[in-house]
PDB file of C-alpha atoms in Angstrom:
ATOM      1  CA  UNK A 235     151.185  63.029  25.547  1.00 76.00           C
ATOM      2  CA  UNK A 236     150.773  66.105  23.393  1.00 91.00           C
ATOM      3  CA  UNK A 237     147.723  68.370  23.276  1.00 94.00           C
ATOM      4  CA  UNK A 238     146.683  66.719  19.988  1.00 95.00           C
ATOM      5  CA  UNK A 239     146.904  63.221  21.461  1.00 95.00           C
ATOM      6  CA  UNK A 240     145.120  64.096  24.697  1.00 95.00           C
ATOM      7  CA  UNK A 241     142.421  66.147  22.970  1.00 96.00           C
ATOM      8  CA  UNK A 242     141.522  63.284  20.643  1.00 97.00           C
ATOM      9  CA  UNK A 243     141.642  60.807  23.538  1.00 96.00           C
ATOM     10  CA  UNK A 244     139.436  63.183  25.534  1.00 96.00           C
ATOM     11  CA  UNK A 245     136.853  63.307  22.752  1.00 97.00           C
ATOM     12  CA  UNK A 246     136.681  59.510  22.971  1.00 97.00           C
ATOM     13  CA  UNK A 247     136.168  59.484  26.745  1.00 97.00           C
ATOM     14  CA  UNK A 248     134.270  62.822  26.908  1.00 97.00           C
ATOM     15  CA  UNK A 249     136.756  64.057  29.531  1.00 97.00           C
ATOM     16  CA  UNK A 250     139.655  66.426  28.759  1.00 96.00           C
ATOM     17  CA  UNK A 251     142.263  67.389  31.373  1.00 94.00           C
ATOM     18  CA  UNK A 252     142.045  71.053  32.496  1.00 94.00           C
ATOM     19  CA  UNK A 253     145.800  71.593  32.023  1.00 93.00           C
ATOM     20  CA  UNK A 254     145.063  72.065  28.315  1.00 94.00           C
ATOM     21  CA  UNK A 255     143.114  75.267  29.041  1.00 95.00           C
ATOM     22  CA  UNK A 256     146.427  77.054  29.426  1.00 91.00           C
ATOM     23  CA  UNK A 257     147.738  78.106  26.072  1.00 92.00           C
ATOM     24  CA  UNK A 258     148.667  81.803  25.833  1.00 89.00           C
ATOM     25  CA  UNK A 259     145.035  82.884  25.280  1.00 95.00           C
ATOM     26  CA  UNK A 260     143.712  80.606  28.016  1.00 94.00           C
ATOM     27  CA  UNK A 261     146.308  81.925  30.456  1.00 90.00           C
ATOM     28  CA  UNK A 262     145.270  85.501  29.677  1.00 93.00           C
ATOM     29  CA  UNK A 263     141.602  84.624  30.177  1.00 96.00           C
ATOM     30  CA  UNK A 264     142.380  82.996  33.518  1.00 93.00           C
ATOM     31  CA  UNK A 265     144.149  86.158  34.676  1.00 91.00           C
ATOM     32  CA  UNK A 266     140.908  88.005  33.876  1.00 96.00           C
ATOM     33  CA  UNK A 267     138.924  85.441  35.877  1.00 96.00           C
ATOM     34  CA  UNK A 268     141.139  86.164  38.867  1.00 93.00           C
ATOM     35  CA  UNK A 269     139.964  89.789  38.836  1.00 94.00           C
ATOM     36  CA  UNK A 270     136.238  89.043  38.663  1.00 96.00           C
ATOM     37  CA  UNK A 271     134.072  90.128  41.620  1.00 96.00           C
ATOM     38  CA  UNK A 272     132.519  86.648  41.900  1.00 96.00           C
ATOM     39  CA  UNK A 273     135.860  84.862  41.944  1.00 96.00           C
ATOM     40  CA  UNK A 274     136.803  84.986  45.630  1.00 95.00           C
ATOM     41  CA  UNK A 275     139.875  82.640  45.652  1.00 95.00           C
ATOM     42  CA  UNK A 276     142.420  85.042  44.167  1.00 94.00           C
ATOM     43  CA  UNK A 277     141.703  88.104  46.258  1.00 95.00           C
ATOM     44  CA  UNK A 278     141.321  85.999  49.421  1.00 97.00           C
ATOM     45  CA  UNK A 279     144.621  84.224  48.858  1.00 97.00           C
ATOM     46  CA  UNK A 280     146.407  87.461  47.966  1.00 96.00           C
ATOM     47  CA  UNK A 281     145.189  89.012  51.217  1.00 97.00           C
ATOM     48  CA  UNK A 282     146.477  86.004  53.178  1.00 97.00           C
ATOM     49  CA  UNK A 283     149.858  86.140  51.446  1.00 97.00           C
ATOM     50  CA  UNK A 284     150.155  89.857  52.094  1.00 97.00           C
ATOM     51  CA  UNK A 285     149.097  89.619  55.741  1.00 97.00           C
ATOM     52  CA  UNK A 286     151.332  86.677  56.624  1.00 97.00           C
ATOM     53  CA  UNK A 287     154.317  87.306  54.334  1.00 96.00           C
ATOM     54  CA  UNK A 288     156.719  87.923  57.266  1.00 96.00           C
ATOM     55  CA  UNK A 289     155.749  84.559  58.794  1.00 97.00           C
ATOM     56  CA  UNK A 290     156.330  82.777  55.496  1.00 97.00           C
ATOM     57  CA  UNK A 291     159.668  84.539  55.056  1.00 96.00           C
ATOM     58  CA  UNK A 292     160.799  83.503  58.539  1.00 96.00           C
ATOM     59  CA  UNK A 293     160.008  79.871  57.768  1.00 97.00           C
ATOM     60  CA  UNK A 294     161.644  79.969  54.343  1.00 96.00           C
ATOM     61  CA  UNK A 295     164.872  81.585  55.549  1.00 95.00           C
ATOM     62  CA  UNK A 296     167.730  83.347  53.794  1.00 95.00           C
ATOM     63  CA  UNK A 297     169.057  82.471  50.351  1.00 95.00           C
ATOM     64  CA  UNK A 298     166.237  80.114  49.411  1.00 96.00           C
ATOM     65  CA  UNK A 299     165.119  78.926  46.005  1.00 97.00           C
ATOM     66  CA  UNK A 300     161.392  79.179  45.206  1.00 97.00           C
ATOM     67  CA  UNK A 301     159.822  76.745  42.744  1.00 97.00           C
ATOM     68  CA  UNK A 302     156.309  77.718  41.662  1.00 96.00           C
ATOM     69  CA  UNK A 303     154.176  74.990  40.096  1.00 95.00           C
ATOM     70  CA  UNK A 304     151.718  76.310  37.511  1.00 91.00           C
ATOM     71  CA  UNK A 305     153.217  79.780  37.718  1.00 88.00           C
ATOM     72  CA  UNK A 306     151.087  81.632  35.162  1.00 79.00           C
ATOM     73  CA  UNK A 307     151.817  85.359  35.481  1.00 80.00           C
ATOM     74  CA  UNK A 308     153.624  84.804  38.823  1.00 85.00           C
ATOM     75  CA  UNK A 309     151.650  87.564  40.529  1.00 88.00           C
ATOM     76  CA  UNK A 310     151.235  85.946  43.945  1.00 93.00           C
ATOM     77  CA  UNK A 311     154.867  84.931  44.336  1.00 95.00           C
ATOM     78  CA  UNK A 312     155.848  88.604  44.316  1.00 95.00           C
ATOM     79  CA  UNK A 313     154.409  88.943  47.819  1.00 96.00           C
ATOM     80  CA  UNK A 314     156.801  86.209  48.934  1.00 94.00           C
ATOM     81  CA  UNK A 315     159.781  87.542  47.016  1.00 95.00           C
ATOM     82  CA  UNK A 316     159.293  91.031  48.465  1.00 95.00           C
ATOM     83  CA  UNK A 317     159.368  89.602  52.001  1.00 96.00           C
ATOM     84  CA  UNK A 318     162.294  87.197  51.567  1.00 95.00           C
ATOM     85  CA  UNK A 319     165.868  87.908  52.537  1.00 92.00           C
ATOM     86  CA  UNK A 320     168.235  87.448  49.577  1.00 92.00           C
ATOM     87  CA  UNK A 321     166.293  84.783  47.641  1.00 94.00           C
ATOM     88  CA  UNK A 322     168.768  82.959  45.427  1.00 94.00           C
ATOM     89  CA  UNK A 323     166.626  81.777  42.544  1.00 96.00           C
ATOM     90  CA  UNK A 324     163.052  81.561  41.282  1.00 96.00           C
ATOM     91  CA  UNK A 325     162.019  78.633  39.075  1.00 96.00           C
ATOM     92  CA  UNK A 326     158.515  79.152  37.646  1.00 95.00           C
ATOM     93  CA  UNK A 327     157.029  76.058  35.959  1.00 95.00           C
ATOM     94  CA  UNK A 328     154.110  76.280  33.554  1.00 92.00           C
ATOM     95  CA  UNK A 329     152.709  74.311  30.643  1.00 86.00           C
ATOM     96  CA  UNK A 330     152.265  77.471  28.529  1.00 83.00           C
ATOM     97  CA  UNK A 331     155.804  78.246  27.378  1.00 84.00           C
ATOM     98  CA  UNK A 332     154.946  81.479  25.579  1.00 84.00           C
ATOM     99  CA  UNK A 333     153.078  82.961  28.537  1.00 84.00           C
ATOM    100  CA  UNK A 334     155.774  81.750  30.941  1.00 90.00           C
ATOM    101  CA  UNK A 335     158.535  83.463  28.953  1.00 91.00           C
ATOM    102  CA  UNK A 336     156.644  86.779  29.033  1.00 90.00           C
ATOM    103  CA  UNK A 337     156.112  86.556  32.806  1.00 90.00           C
ATOM    104  CA  UNK A 338     159.757  85.583  33.422  1.00 93.00           C
ATOM    105  CA  UNK A 339     161.006  88.554  31.412  1.00 94.00           C
ATOM    106  CA  UNK A 340     158.873  90.908  33.507  1.00 94.00           C
ATOM    107  CA  UNK A 341     160.155  89.360  36.749  1.00 94.00           C
ATOM    108  CA  UNK A 342     163.781  89.704  35.658  1.00 95.00           C
ATOM    109  CA  UNK A 343     163.202  93.400  35.019  1.00 95.00           C
ATOM    110  CA  UNK A 344     161.467  93.908  38.367  1.00 95.00           C
ATOM    111  CA  UNK A 345     163.916  91.786  40.416  1.00 95.00           C
ATOM    112  CA  UNK A 346     167.327  92.411  38.817  1.00 93.00           C
ATOM    113  CA  UNK A 347     169.220  90.644  41.617  1.00 90.00           C
ATOM    114  CA  UNK A 348     167.173  87.447  41.362  1.00 95.00           C
ATOM    115  CA  UNK A 349     168.040  84.538  39.077  1.00 95.00           C
ATOM    116  CA  UNK A 350     164.823  83.645  37.209  1.00 95.00           C
ATOM    117  CA  UNK A 351     164.996  80.308  35.386  1.00 95.00           C
ATOM    118  CA  UNK A 352     161.611  79.356  33.878  1.00 94.00           C
ATOM    119  CA  UNK A 353     160.870  75.738  33.080  1.00 94.00           C
ATOM    120  CA  UNK A 354     158.204  75.096  30.436  1.00 92.00           C
ATOM    121  CA  UNK A 355     156.619  71.722  31.054  1.00 90.00           C
ATOM    122  CA  UNK A 356     153.865  69.613  32.540  1.00 91.00           C
ATOM    123  CA  UNK A 357     154.436  69.188  36.279  1.00 92.00           C
ATOM    124  CA  UNK A 358     151.916  66.336  36.361  1.00 90.00           C
ATOM    125  CA  UNK A 359     154.536  64.267  34.546  1.00 86.00           C
ATOM    126  CA  UNK A 360     158.244  63.669  35.003  1.00 83.00           C
ATOM    127  CA  UNK A 361     160.312  66.851  34.862  1.00 88.00           C
ATOM    128  CA  UNK A 362     164.003  67.417  35.364  1.00 89.00           C
ATOM    129  CA  UNK A 363     164.548  70.386  37.667  1.00 91.00           C
ATOM    130  CA  UNK A 364     167.921  72.116  37.759  1.00 88.00           C
ATOM    131  CA  UNK A 365     170.141  71.318  40.763  1.00 90.00           C
ATOM    132  CA  UNK A 366     168.938  73.272  43.792  1.00 89.00           C
ATOM    133  CA  UNK A 367     170.602  76.665  44.282  1.00 86.00           C
ATOM    134  CA  UNK A 368     169.597  76.884  47.955  1.00 86.00           C
ATOM    135  CA  UNK A 369     166.949  75.491  50.249  1.00 93.00           C
ATOM    136  CA  UNK A 370     164.205  74.598  47.798  1.00 96.00           C
ATOM    137  CA  UNK A 371     160.683  75.741  48.723  1.00 97.00           C
ATOM    138  CA  UNK A 372     157.671  74.809  46.640  1.00 97.00           C
ATOM    139  CA  UNK A 373     154.831  77.244  46.014  1.00 98.00           C
ATOM    140  CA  UNK A 374     151.515  75.982  44.620  1.00 97.00           C
ATOM    141  CA  UNK A 375     148.905  78.729  45.036  1.00 95.00           C
ATOM    142  CA  UNK A 376     145.415  79.103  43.645  1.00 90.00           C
ATOM    143  CA  UNK A 377     143.937  75.812  44.869  1.00 91.00           C
ATOM    144  CA  UNK A 378     144.989  74.077  41.659  1.00 94.00           C
ATOM    145  CA  UNK A 379     145.357  70.940  43.762  1.00 97.00           C
ATOM    146  CA  UNK A 380     141.553  70.820  43.614  1.00 96.00           C
ATOM    147  CA  UNK A 381     141.705  70.059  39.877  1.00 95.00           C
ATOM    148  CA  UNK A 382     142.939  66.553  40.663  1.00 96.00           C
ATOM    149  CA  UNK A 383     141.012  63.512  41.819  1.00 95.00           C
ATOM    150  CA  UNK A 384     141.974  62.841  45.475  1.00 96.00           C
ATOM    151  CA  UNK A 385     144.245  59.894  44.623  1.00 97.00           C
ATOM    152  CA  UNK A 386     145.923  61.900  41.864  1.00 96.00           C
ATOM    153  CA  UNK A 387     146.285  64.871  44.232  1.00 97.00           C
ATOM    154  CA  UNK A 388     148.056  62.626  46.727  1.00 98.00           C
ATOM    155  CA  UNK A 389     150.384  61.332  44.004  1.00 97.00           C
ATOM    156  CA  UNK A 390     151.127  64.888  42.856  1.00 97.00           C
ATOM    157  CA  UNK A 391     151.985  66.005  46.386  1.00 98.00           C
ATOM    158  CA  UNK A 392     154.301  63.001  46.721  1.00 96.00           C
ATOM    159  CA  UNK A 393     156.023  64.031  43.462  1.00 96.00           C
ATOM    160  CA  UNK A 394     156.449  67.581  44.764  1.00 96.00           C
ATOM    161  CA  UNK A 395     157.993  66.208  47.967  1.00 96.00           C
ATOM    162  CA  UNK A 396     160.600  64.355  45.921  1.00 93.00           C
ATOM    163  CA  UNK A 397     161.386  67.373  43.736  1.00 94.00           C
ATOM    164  CA  UNK A 398     161.735  69.665  46.751  1.00 94.00           C
ATOM    165  CA  UNK A 399     164.578  67.497  48.087  1.00 89.00           C
ATOM    166  CA  UNK A 400     163.902  68.082  51.763  1.00 91.00           C
ATOM    167  CA  UNK A 401     162.316  71.527  51.345  1.00 95.00           C
ATOM    168  CA  UNK A 402     158.833  72.616  52.369  1.00 97.00           C
ATOM    169  CA  UNK A 403     155.705  73.365  50.338  1.00 98.00           C
ATOM    170  CA  UNK A 404     153.351  76.346  50.692  1.00 98.00           C
ATOM    171  CA  UNK A 405     150.059  75.441  49.029  1.00 98.00           C
ATOM    172  CA  UNK A 406     146.687  77.113  48.562  1.00 98.00           C
ATOM    173  CA  UNK A 407     143.533  75.062  49.172  1.00 98.00           C
ATOM    174  CA  UNK A 408     139.941  76.143  48.596  1.00 98.00           C
ATOM    175  CA  UNK A 409     137.552  75.274  51.415  1.00 97.00           C
ATOM    176  CA  UNK A 410     133.928  74.133  51.626  1.00 94.00           C
ATOM    177  CA  UNK A 411     131.369  76.925  51.478  1.00 93.00           C
ATOM    178  CA  UNK A 412     127.797  77.655  50.440  1.00 93.00           C
ATOM    179  CA  UNK A 413     126.964  76.079  47.048  1.00 94.00           C
ATOM    180  CA  UNK A 414     125.500  79.382  45.813  1.00 95.00           C
ATOM    181  CA  UNK A 415     128.830  81.140  46.357  1.00 95.00           C
ATOM    182  CA  UNK A 416     130.677  78.364  44.541  1.00 95.00           C
ATOM    183  CA  UNK A 417     128.188  78.470  41.663  1.00 95.00           C
ATOM    184  CA  UNK A 418     128.636  82.215  41.220  1.00 96.00           C
ATOM    185  CA  UNK A 419     132.434  81.917  41.165  1.00 96.00           C
ATOM    186  CA  UNK A 420     132.327  79.621  38.128  1.00 97.00           C
ATOM    187  CA  UNK A 421     129.409  81.301  36.336  1.00 97.00           C
ATOM    188  CA  UNK A 422     130.419  84.966  36.317  1.00 97.00           C
ATOM    189  CA  UNK A 423     128.081  87.601  34.916  1.00 97.00           C
ATOM    190  CA  UNK A 424     130.641  88.820  32.354  1.00 97.00           C
ATOM    191  CA  UNK A 425     131.010  85.363  30.806  1.00 97.00           C
ATOM    192  CA  UNK A 426     134.799  85.245  31.173  1.00 98.00           C
ATOM    193  CA  UNK A 427     134.760  81.729  32.648  1.00 98.00           C
ATOM    194  CA  UNK A 428     132.561  80.598  29.767  1.00 98.00           C
ATOM    195  CA  UNK A 429     135.088  82.069  27.302  1.00 98.00           C
ATOM    196  CA  UNK A 430     137.899  80.332  29.178  1.00 98.00           C
ATOM    197  CA  UNK A 431     136.085  76.994  28.921  1.00 98.00           C
ATOM    198  CA  UNK A 432     135.255  77.460  25.234  1.00 98.00           C
ATOM    199  CA  UNK A 433     138.851  78.449  24.488  1.00 98.00           C
ATOM    200  CA  UNK A 434     139.718  74.755  24.801  1.00 97.00           C
ATOM    201  CA  UNK A 435     137.753  74.165  21.580  1.00 98.00           C
ATOM    202  CA  UNK A 436     139.133  77.330  20.006  1.00 98.00           C
ATOM    203  CA  UNK A 437     142.640  76.038  20.743  1.00 97.00           C
ATOM    204  CA  UNK A 438     141.818  72.821  18.896  1.00 97.00           C
ATOM    205  CA  UNK A 439     140.745  74.916  15.919  1.00 96.00           C
ATOM    206  CA  UNK A 440     143.969  76.946  16.024  1.00 96.00           C
ATOM    207  CA  UNK A 441     146.449  74.184  16.665  1.00 96.00           C
ATOM    208  CA  UNK A 442     144.872  71.002  15.314  1.00 95.00           C
ATOM    209  CA  UNK A 443     143.086  72.296  12.237  1.00 93.00           C
ATOM    210  CA  UNK A 444     139.699  71.403  13.703  1.00 94.00           C
ATOM    211  CA  UNK A 445     136.583  73.209  12.493  1.00 92.00           C
ATOM    212  CA  UNK A 446     134.503  73.248  15.666  1.00 96.00           C
ATOM    213  CA  UNK A 447     131.558  75.649  15.763  1.00 97.00           C
ATOM    214  CA  UNK A 448     132.000  77.355  19.148  1.00 97.00           C
ATOM    215  CA  UNK A 449     128.425  78.622  18.989  1.00 97.00           C
ATOM    216  CA  UNK A 450     127.231  75.025  19.114  1.00 98.00           C
ATOM    217  CA  UNK A 451     128.593  74.593  22.651  1.00 98.00           C
ATOM    218  CA  UNK A 452     127.503  76.029  26.000  1.00 98.00           C
ATOM    219  CA  UNK A 453     129.473  76.490  29.222  1.00 98.00           C
ATOM    220  CA  UNK A 454     128.075  74.656  32.250  1.00 98.00           C
ATOM    221  CA  UNK A 455     129.460  74.659  35.790  1.00 98.00           C
ATOM    222  CA  UNK A 456     127.821  73.355  38.976  1.00 97.00           C
ATOM    223  CA  UNK A 457     128.636  72.117  42.468  1.00 96.00           C
ATOM    224  CA  UNK A 458     128.239  68.372  43.028  1.00 95.00           C
ATOM    225  CA  UNK A 459     127.810  67.933  46.810  1.00 94.00           C
ATOM    226  CA  UNK A 460     128.328  64.142  47.095  1.00 95.00           C
ATOM    227  CA  UNK A 461     131.743  64.475  45.448  1.00 95.00           C
ATOM    228  CA  UNK A 462     132.508  67.874  47.028  1.00 95.00           C
ATOM    229  CA  UNK A 463     133.562  69.399  43.736  1.00 97.00           C
ATOM    230  CA  UNK A 464     132.692  71.957  41.109  1.00 97.00           C
ATOM    231  CA  UNK A 465     132.371  70.389  37.670  1.00 98.00           C
ATOM    232  CA  UNK A 466     132.836  72.280  34.409  1.00 98.00           C
ATOM    233  CA  UNK A 467     131.458  70.958  31.129  1.00 98.00           C
ATOM    234  CA  UNK A 468     130.991  72.009  27.550  1.00 98.00           C
ATOM    235  CA  UNK A 469     127.486  70.997  26.489  1.00 98.00           C
ATOM    236  CA  UNK A 470     126.487  70.380  22.884  1.00 98.00           C
ATOM    237  CA  UNK A 471     123.582  72.629  21.862  1.00 98.00           C
ATOM    238  CA  UNK A 472     122.633  70.378  18.940  1.00 98.00           C
ATOM    239  CA  UNK A 473     123.464  67.138  17.197  1.00 97.00           C
ATOM    240  CA  UNK A 474     126.871  67.526  15.582  1.00 97.00           C
ATOM    241  CA  UNK A 475     129.905  65.675  14.303  1.00 96.00           C
ATOM    242  CA  UNK A 476     133.493  66.669  15.065  1.00 95.00           C
ATOM    243  CA  UNK A 477     136.351  65.509  12.891  1.00 93.00           C
ATOM    244  CA  UNK A 478     139.706  65.812  14.643  1.00 94.00           C
ATOM    245  CA  UNK A 479     142.934  63.904  14.140  1.00 89.00           C
ATOM    246  CA  UNK A 480     141.431  61.770  11.414  1.00 89.00           C
ATOM    247  CA  UNK A 481     138.651  60.528  13.693  1.00 93.00           C
ATOM    248  CA  UNK A 482     134.923  61.227  13.734  1.00 94.00           C
ATOM    249  CA  UNK A 483     133.055  62.021  16.964  1.00 97.00           C
ATOM    250  CA  UNK A 484     129.275  62.291  17.221  1.00 97.00           C
ATOM    251  CA  UNK A 485     127.556  64.401  19.881  1.00 97.00           C
ATOM    252  CA  UNK A 486     123.829  64.544  20.461  1.00 98.00           C
ATOM    253  CA  UNK A 487     122.076  67.629  21.811  1.00 98.00           C
ATOM    254  CA  UNK A 488     122.830  67.723  25.539  1.00 98.00           C
ATOM    255  CA  UNK A 489     125.973  65.572  25.406  1.00 98.00           C
ATOM    256  CA  UNK A 490     128.891  67.072  27.273  1.00 97.00           C
ATOM    257  CA  UNK A 491     132.663  67.219  27.429  1.00 98.00           C
ATOM    258  CA  UNK A 492     133.850  67.240  31.051  1.00 98.00           C
ATOM    259  CA  UNK A 493     136.658  69.804  31.178  1.00 98.00           C
ATOM    260  CA  UNK A 494     137.442  70.458  34.843  1.00 97.00           C
ATOM    261  CA  UNK A 495     136.864  69.424  38.437  1.00 97.00           C
ATOM    262  CA  UNK A 496     137.623  71.685  41.378  1.00 97.00           C
ATOM    263  CA  UNK A 497     137.504  69.757  44.645  1.00 98.00           C
ATOM    264  CA  UNK A 498     136.841  71.630  47.878  1.00 98.00           C
ATOM    265  CA  UNK A 499     138.391  70.516  51.164  1.00 97.00           C
ATOM    266  CA  UNK A 500     138.038  70.859  54.890  1.00 97.00           C
ATOM    267  CA  UNK A 501     141.249  71.845  56.687  1.00 98.00           C
ATOM    268  CA  UNK A 502     141.640  68.513  58.463  1.00 97.00           C
ATOM    269  CA  UNK A 503     140.729  66.550  55.374  1.00 97.00           C
ATOM    270  CA  UNK A 504     143.487  68.202  53.390  1.00 98.00           C
ATOM    271  CA  UNK A 505     146.010  67.732  56.189  1.00 98.00           C
ATOM    272  CA  UNK A 506     145.200  64.003  56.177  1.00 98.00           C
ATOM    273  CA  UNK A 507     145.763  63.926  52.397  1.00 98.00           C
ATOM    274  CA  UNK A 508     149.141  65.649  52.841  1.00 98.00           C
ATOM    275  CA  UNK A 509     150.188  63.074  55.451  1.00 97.00           C
ATOM    276  CA  UNK A 510     149.375  60.240  53.059  1.00 97.00           C
ATOM    277  CA  UNK A 511     151.671  61.945  50.524  1.00 97.00           C
ATOM    278  CA  UNK A 512     154.593  61.946  52.976  1.00 97.00           C
ATOM    279  CA  UNK A 513     154.297  65.459  54.383  1.00 97.00           C
ATOM    280  CA  UNK A 514     154.029  66.592  57.972  1.00 97.00           C
ATOM    281  CA  UNK A 515     151.396  69.363  58.038  1.00 98.00           C
ATOM    282  CA  UNK A 516     152.426  72.559  59.774  1.00 97.00           C
ATOM    283  CA  UNK A 517     150.552  75.838  60.325  1.00 98.00           C
ATOM    284  CA  UNK A 518     147.391  76.689  58.400  1.00 98.00           C
ATOM    285  CA  UNK A 519     146.319  80.234  57.600  1.00 98.00           C
ATOM    286  CA  UNK A 520     142.690  81.049  56.709  1.00 98.00           C
ATOM    287  CA  UNK A 521     140.671  84.204  56.213  1.00 97.00           C
ATOM    288  CA  UNK A 522     138.066  85.169  58.828  1.00 96.00           C
ATOM    289  CA  UNK A 523     135.227  83.648  56.778  1.00 95.00           C
ATOM    290  CA  UNK A 524     137.215  80.421  56.219  1.00 96.00           C
ATOM    291  CA  UNK A 525     136.808  80.646  52.479  1.00 95.00           C
ATOM    292  CA  UNK A 526     140.384  79.752  51.637  1.00 97.00           C
ATOM    293  CA  UNK A 527     143.461  78.287  53.298  1.00 98.00           C
ATOM    294  CA  UNK A 528     147.246  78.273  52.951  1.00 98.00           C
ATOM    295  CA  UNK A 529     149.076  75.217  54.288  1.00 98.00           C
ATOM    296  CA  UNK A 530     152.748  74.845  55.239  1.00 98.00           C
ATOM    297  CA  UNK A 531     153.891  71.278  54.624  1.00 98.00           C
ATOM    298  CA  UNK A 532     157.263  69.861  55.677  1.00 97.00           C
ATOM    299  CA  UNK A 533     158.533  66.482  54.443  1.00 95.00           C
ATOM    300  CA  UNK A 534     157.832  63.819  57.047  1.00 91.00           C
ATOM    301  CA  UNK A 535     161.237  62.219  56.385  1.00 76.00           C
ATOM    302  CA  UNK A 536     163.566  64.948  55.076  1.00 61.00           C
ATOM    303  CA  UNK A 537     166.297  63.810  52.697  1.00 53.00           C
TER     304      UNK A 537
END
């Protein structure tokens, strides 16, 4: 479904999928989030990738193809590419075609010997990947797997396993930690995460001809312990009516649009999820404080 279709459907159900955050402006805002002092996942994962790059390179081998799901600016993959021996091709996949094209152009300039073939599309749905140019290794950093309900996360991992055609997956997974630290990460003092959340409504104004008053909505994010997830919402500050796609939607003061979940895992819990998706979990790398983890997953029954 298109953004227009899913946005209107989301207004009906009061739940909009977080993949629609990532137009060009949303992607730029997320890159700013990654630099915030409160947002520990990016710097922790970058440190892990930098520290263990030789180990990853040894497992990946020579002449491999790297497929990055939800590539964004493709910053983290550079640590892999710099450590690899003669990588054959890089296939970044992202839903934001404009932002993806900019990032791919930069990578081509910085890695002139590497074939960079971006694929604009939604990896949560059926995609046609080009024939593999070497051993295909998946890369899914940033703990984006946490945006999916556990059953949907399992289904997504199973889809990755099929696309990787016998290759392995290196995936980032955020771990349980103190609720106060989680709260701060999604409620930064500069308000960048709030702007990122509100950009979903701004995108509807830009692309769908909506006339949504952004000042009538507030960003809300909190940790929900029983479900082990951060929830992000947009909360209506007053009674209002939205007219989008020829439909009329009423919101009372305090009503919310649920825009994102971010599930947190224990190491063993995620390994069990990976097994249910058809992977055989391998090594796990974590920082000293066990804030974040990187998992190496091999297909349980290679093609």
